[in-house]
Each structure stands twice: as C-alpha cells, then as structure tokens.
XYZ file of N, CA and C in Angstrom:
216
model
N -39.893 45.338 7.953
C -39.650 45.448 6.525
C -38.400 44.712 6.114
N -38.732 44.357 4.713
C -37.034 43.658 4.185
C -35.909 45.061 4.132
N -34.536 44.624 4.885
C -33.470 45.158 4.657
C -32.433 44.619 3.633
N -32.666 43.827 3.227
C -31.810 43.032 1.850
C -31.745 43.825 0.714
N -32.502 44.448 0.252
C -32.406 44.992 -0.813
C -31.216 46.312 -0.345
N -32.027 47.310 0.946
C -30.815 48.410 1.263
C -29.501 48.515 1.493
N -29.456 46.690 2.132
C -28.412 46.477 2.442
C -27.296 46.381 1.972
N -27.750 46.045 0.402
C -27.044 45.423 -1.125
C -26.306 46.829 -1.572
N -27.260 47.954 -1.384
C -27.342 48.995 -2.190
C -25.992 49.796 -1.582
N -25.762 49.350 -0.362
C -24.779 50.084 0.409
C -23.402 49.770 -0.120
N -23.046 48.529 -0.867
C -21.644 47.596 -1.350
C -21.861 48.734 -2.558
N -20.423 49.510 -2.368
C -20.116 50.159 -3.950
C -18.468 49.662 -4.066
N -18.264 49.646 -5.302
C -17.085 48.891 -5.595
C -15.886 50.060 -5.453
N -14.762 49.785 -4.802
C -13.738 50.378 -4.649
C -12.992 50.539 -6.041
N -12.514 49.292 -6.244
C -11.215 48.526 -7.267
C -11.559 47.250 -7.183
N -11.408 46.986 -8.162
C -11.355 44.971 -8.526
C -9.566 45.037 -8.593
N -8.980 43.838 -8.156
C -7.794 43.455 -7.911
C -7.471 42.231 -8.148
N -8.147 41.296 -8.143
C -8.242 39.784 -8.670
C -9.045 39.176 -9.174
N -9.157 37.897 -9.770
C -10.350 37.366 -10.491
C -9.707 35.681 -10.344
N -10.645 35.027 -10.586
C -10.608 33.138 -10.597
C -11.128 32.634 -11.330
N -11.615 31.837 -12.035
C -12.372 31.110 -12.634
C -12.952 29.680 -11.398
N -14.082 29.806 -11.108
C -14.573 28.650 -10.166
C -14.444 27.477 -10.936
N -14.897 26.027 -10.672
C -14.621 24.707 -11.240
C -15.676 24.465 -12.381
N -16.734 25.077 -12.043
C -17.922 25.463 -13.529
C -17.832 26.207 -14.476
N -16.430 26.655 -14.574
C -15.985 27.465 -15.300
C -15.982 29.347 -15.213
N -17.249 29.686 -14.200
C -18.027 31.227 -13.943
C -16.364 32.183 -13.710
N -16.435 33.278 -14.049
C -15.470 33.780 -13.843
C -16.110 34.682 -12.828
N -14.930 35.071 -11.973
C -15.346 35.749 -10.497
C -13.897 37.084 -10.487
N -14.698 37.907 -9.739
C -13.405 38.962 -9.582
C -13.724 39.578 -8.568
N -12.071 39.626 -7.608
C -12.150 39.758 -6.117
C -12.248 41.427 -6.050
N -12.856 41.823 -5.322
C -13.322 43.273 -5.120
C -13.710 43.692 -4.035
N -13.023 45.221 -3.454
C -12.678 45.852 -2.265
C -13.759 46.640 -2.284
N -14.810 47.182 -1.448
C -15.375 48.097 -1.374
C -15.568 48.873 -0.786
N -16.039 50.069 -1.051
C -15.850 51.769 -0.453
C -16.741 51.435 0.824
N -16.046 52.137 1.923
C -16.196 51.953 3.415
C -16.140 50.908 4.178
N -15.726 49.698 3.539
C -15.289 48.289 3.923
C -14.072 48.026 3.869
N -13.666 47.293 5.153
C -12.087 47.174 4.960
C -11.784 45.844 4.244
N -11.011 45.092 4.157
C -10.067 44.158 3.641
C -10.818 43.143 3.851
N -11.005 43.221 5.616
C -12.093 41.201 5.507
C -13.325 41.339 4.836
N -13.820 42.442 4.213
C -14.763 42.209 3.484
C -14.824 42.213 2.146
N -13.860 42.534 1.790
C -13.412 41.626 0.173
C -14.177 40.470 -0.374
N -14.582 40.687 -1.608
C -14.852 39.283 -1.622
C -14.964 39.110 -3.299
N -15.574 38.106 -3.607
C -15.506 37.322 -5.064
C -16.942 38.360 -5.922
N -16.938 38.634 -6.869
C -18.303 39.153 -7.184
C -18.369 38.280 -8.958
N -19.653 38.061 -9.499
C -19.786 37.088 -10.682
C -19.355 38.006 -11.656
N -18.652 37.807 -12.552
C -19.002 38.604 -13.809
C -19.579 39.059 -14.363
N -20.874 38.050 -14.575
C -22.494 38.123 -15.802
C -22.737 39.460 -14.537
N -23.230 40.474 -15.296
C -23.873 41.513 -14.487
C -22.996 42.147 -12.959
N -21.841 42.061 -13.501
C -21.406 43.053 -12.419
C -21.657 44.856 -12.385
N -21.405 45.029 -11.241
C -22.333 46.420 -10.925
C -21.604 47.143 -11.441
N -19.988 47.527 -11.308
C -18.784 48.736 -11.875
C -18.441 48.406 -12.998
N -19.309 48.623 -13.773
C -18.456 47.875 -15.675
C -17.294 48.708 -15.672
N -17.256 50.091 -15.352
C -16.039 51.195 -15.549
C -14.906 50.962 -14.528
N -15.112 49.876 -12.911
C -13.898 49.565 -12.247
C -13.517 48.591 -12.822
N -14.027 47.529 -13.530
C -13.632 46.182 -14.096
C -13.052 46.562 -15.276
N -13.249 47.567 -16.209
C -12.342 47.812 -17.303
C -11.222 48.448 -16.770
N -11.269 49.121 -15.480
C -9.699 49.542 -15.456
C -8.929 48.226 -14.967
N -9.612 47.463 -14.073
C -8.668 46.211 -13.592
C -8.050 45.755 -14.712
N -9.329 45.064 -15.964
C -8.691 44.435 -17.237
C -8.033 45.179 -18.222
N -7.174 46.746 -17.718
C -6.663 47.270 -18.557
C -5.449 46.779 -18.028
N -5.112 46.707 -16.797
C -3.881 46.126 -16.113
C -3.192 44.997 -16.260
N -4.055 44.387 -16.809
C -4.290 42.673 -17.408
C -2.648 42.340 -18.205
N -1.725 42.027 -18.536
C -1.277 41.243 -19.628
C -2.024 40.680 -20.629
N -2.881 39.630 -20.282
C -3.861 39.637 -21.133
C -4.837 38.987 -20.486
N -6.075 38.931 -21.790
C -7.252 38.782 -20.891
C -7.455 37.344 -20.431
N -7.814 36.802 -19.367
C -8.572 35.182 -19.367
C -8.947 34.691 -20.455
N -8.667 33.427 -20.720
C -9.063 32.596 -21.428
C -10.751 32.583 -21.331
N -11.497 32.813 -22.321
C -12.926 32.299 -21.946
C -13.279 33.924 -21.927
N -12.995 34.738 -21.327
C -13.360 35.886 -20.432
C -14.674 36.303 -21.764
N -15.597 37.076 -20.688
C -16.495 38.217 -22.016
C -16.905 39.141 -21.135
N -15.893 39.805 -20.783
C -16.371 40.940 -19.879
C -15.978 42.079 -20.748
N -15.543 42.352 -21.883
C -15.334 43.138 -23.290
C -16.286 43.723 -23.424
C-alpha cells in the first residue's frame, strides 16, 4: 500500500521561526515539528499551509510583515 499520504499526516507543526522569499518570488517559512528534532526543519510554502494559528503567532512577532506577504 501507499505510505505517502500517512507519512505526511505524521509532520505537525511545532512553531514557525523563519521565512524567505525563494527567487520566484513564493514565500516559504522555516518550521520545526512536533517529535522531530532540528535536522528536520525545513521550508514549508505559504499558499495552503497546514498551522494557519502557528503562522499567525510567528507573524505576530514580526516587526513587520514581508513585502508581498498574504498570509493575513
């Protein structure tokens, strides 16, 4: 059977802590997740991220928001 889908289901978001904008402009935000340590950090897309409620606390921390950003 496919394990891809279960596998996905297992990544729950800790805290978002950083974000980038890639060279196409996509905005990305680096994110720790629950029962994963540190090397598994990684970049997640904006459009349709899974924790709308961890990403508003990151961008409450903000100074201000990215240029471009629509994660509002």
């Amino acid at each position: 059977g496919s394990e891809s889908a279960s596998d996905e289901a297992k990544f729950v978001v800790d805290f978002v802590y950083g974000h980038r904008f890639q060279r196409n402009g996509n905005l990305q935000f680096l994110v720790a997740w629950v029962g994963f340590g540190e090397s598994f950090d990684s970049y997640a897309e904006a459009d349709g991220f899974l924790a709308p409620d961890k990403l508003a606390e990151y961008v409450d921390r903000l100074p201000s928001l990215p240029e471009g950003s629509c994660f509002r």
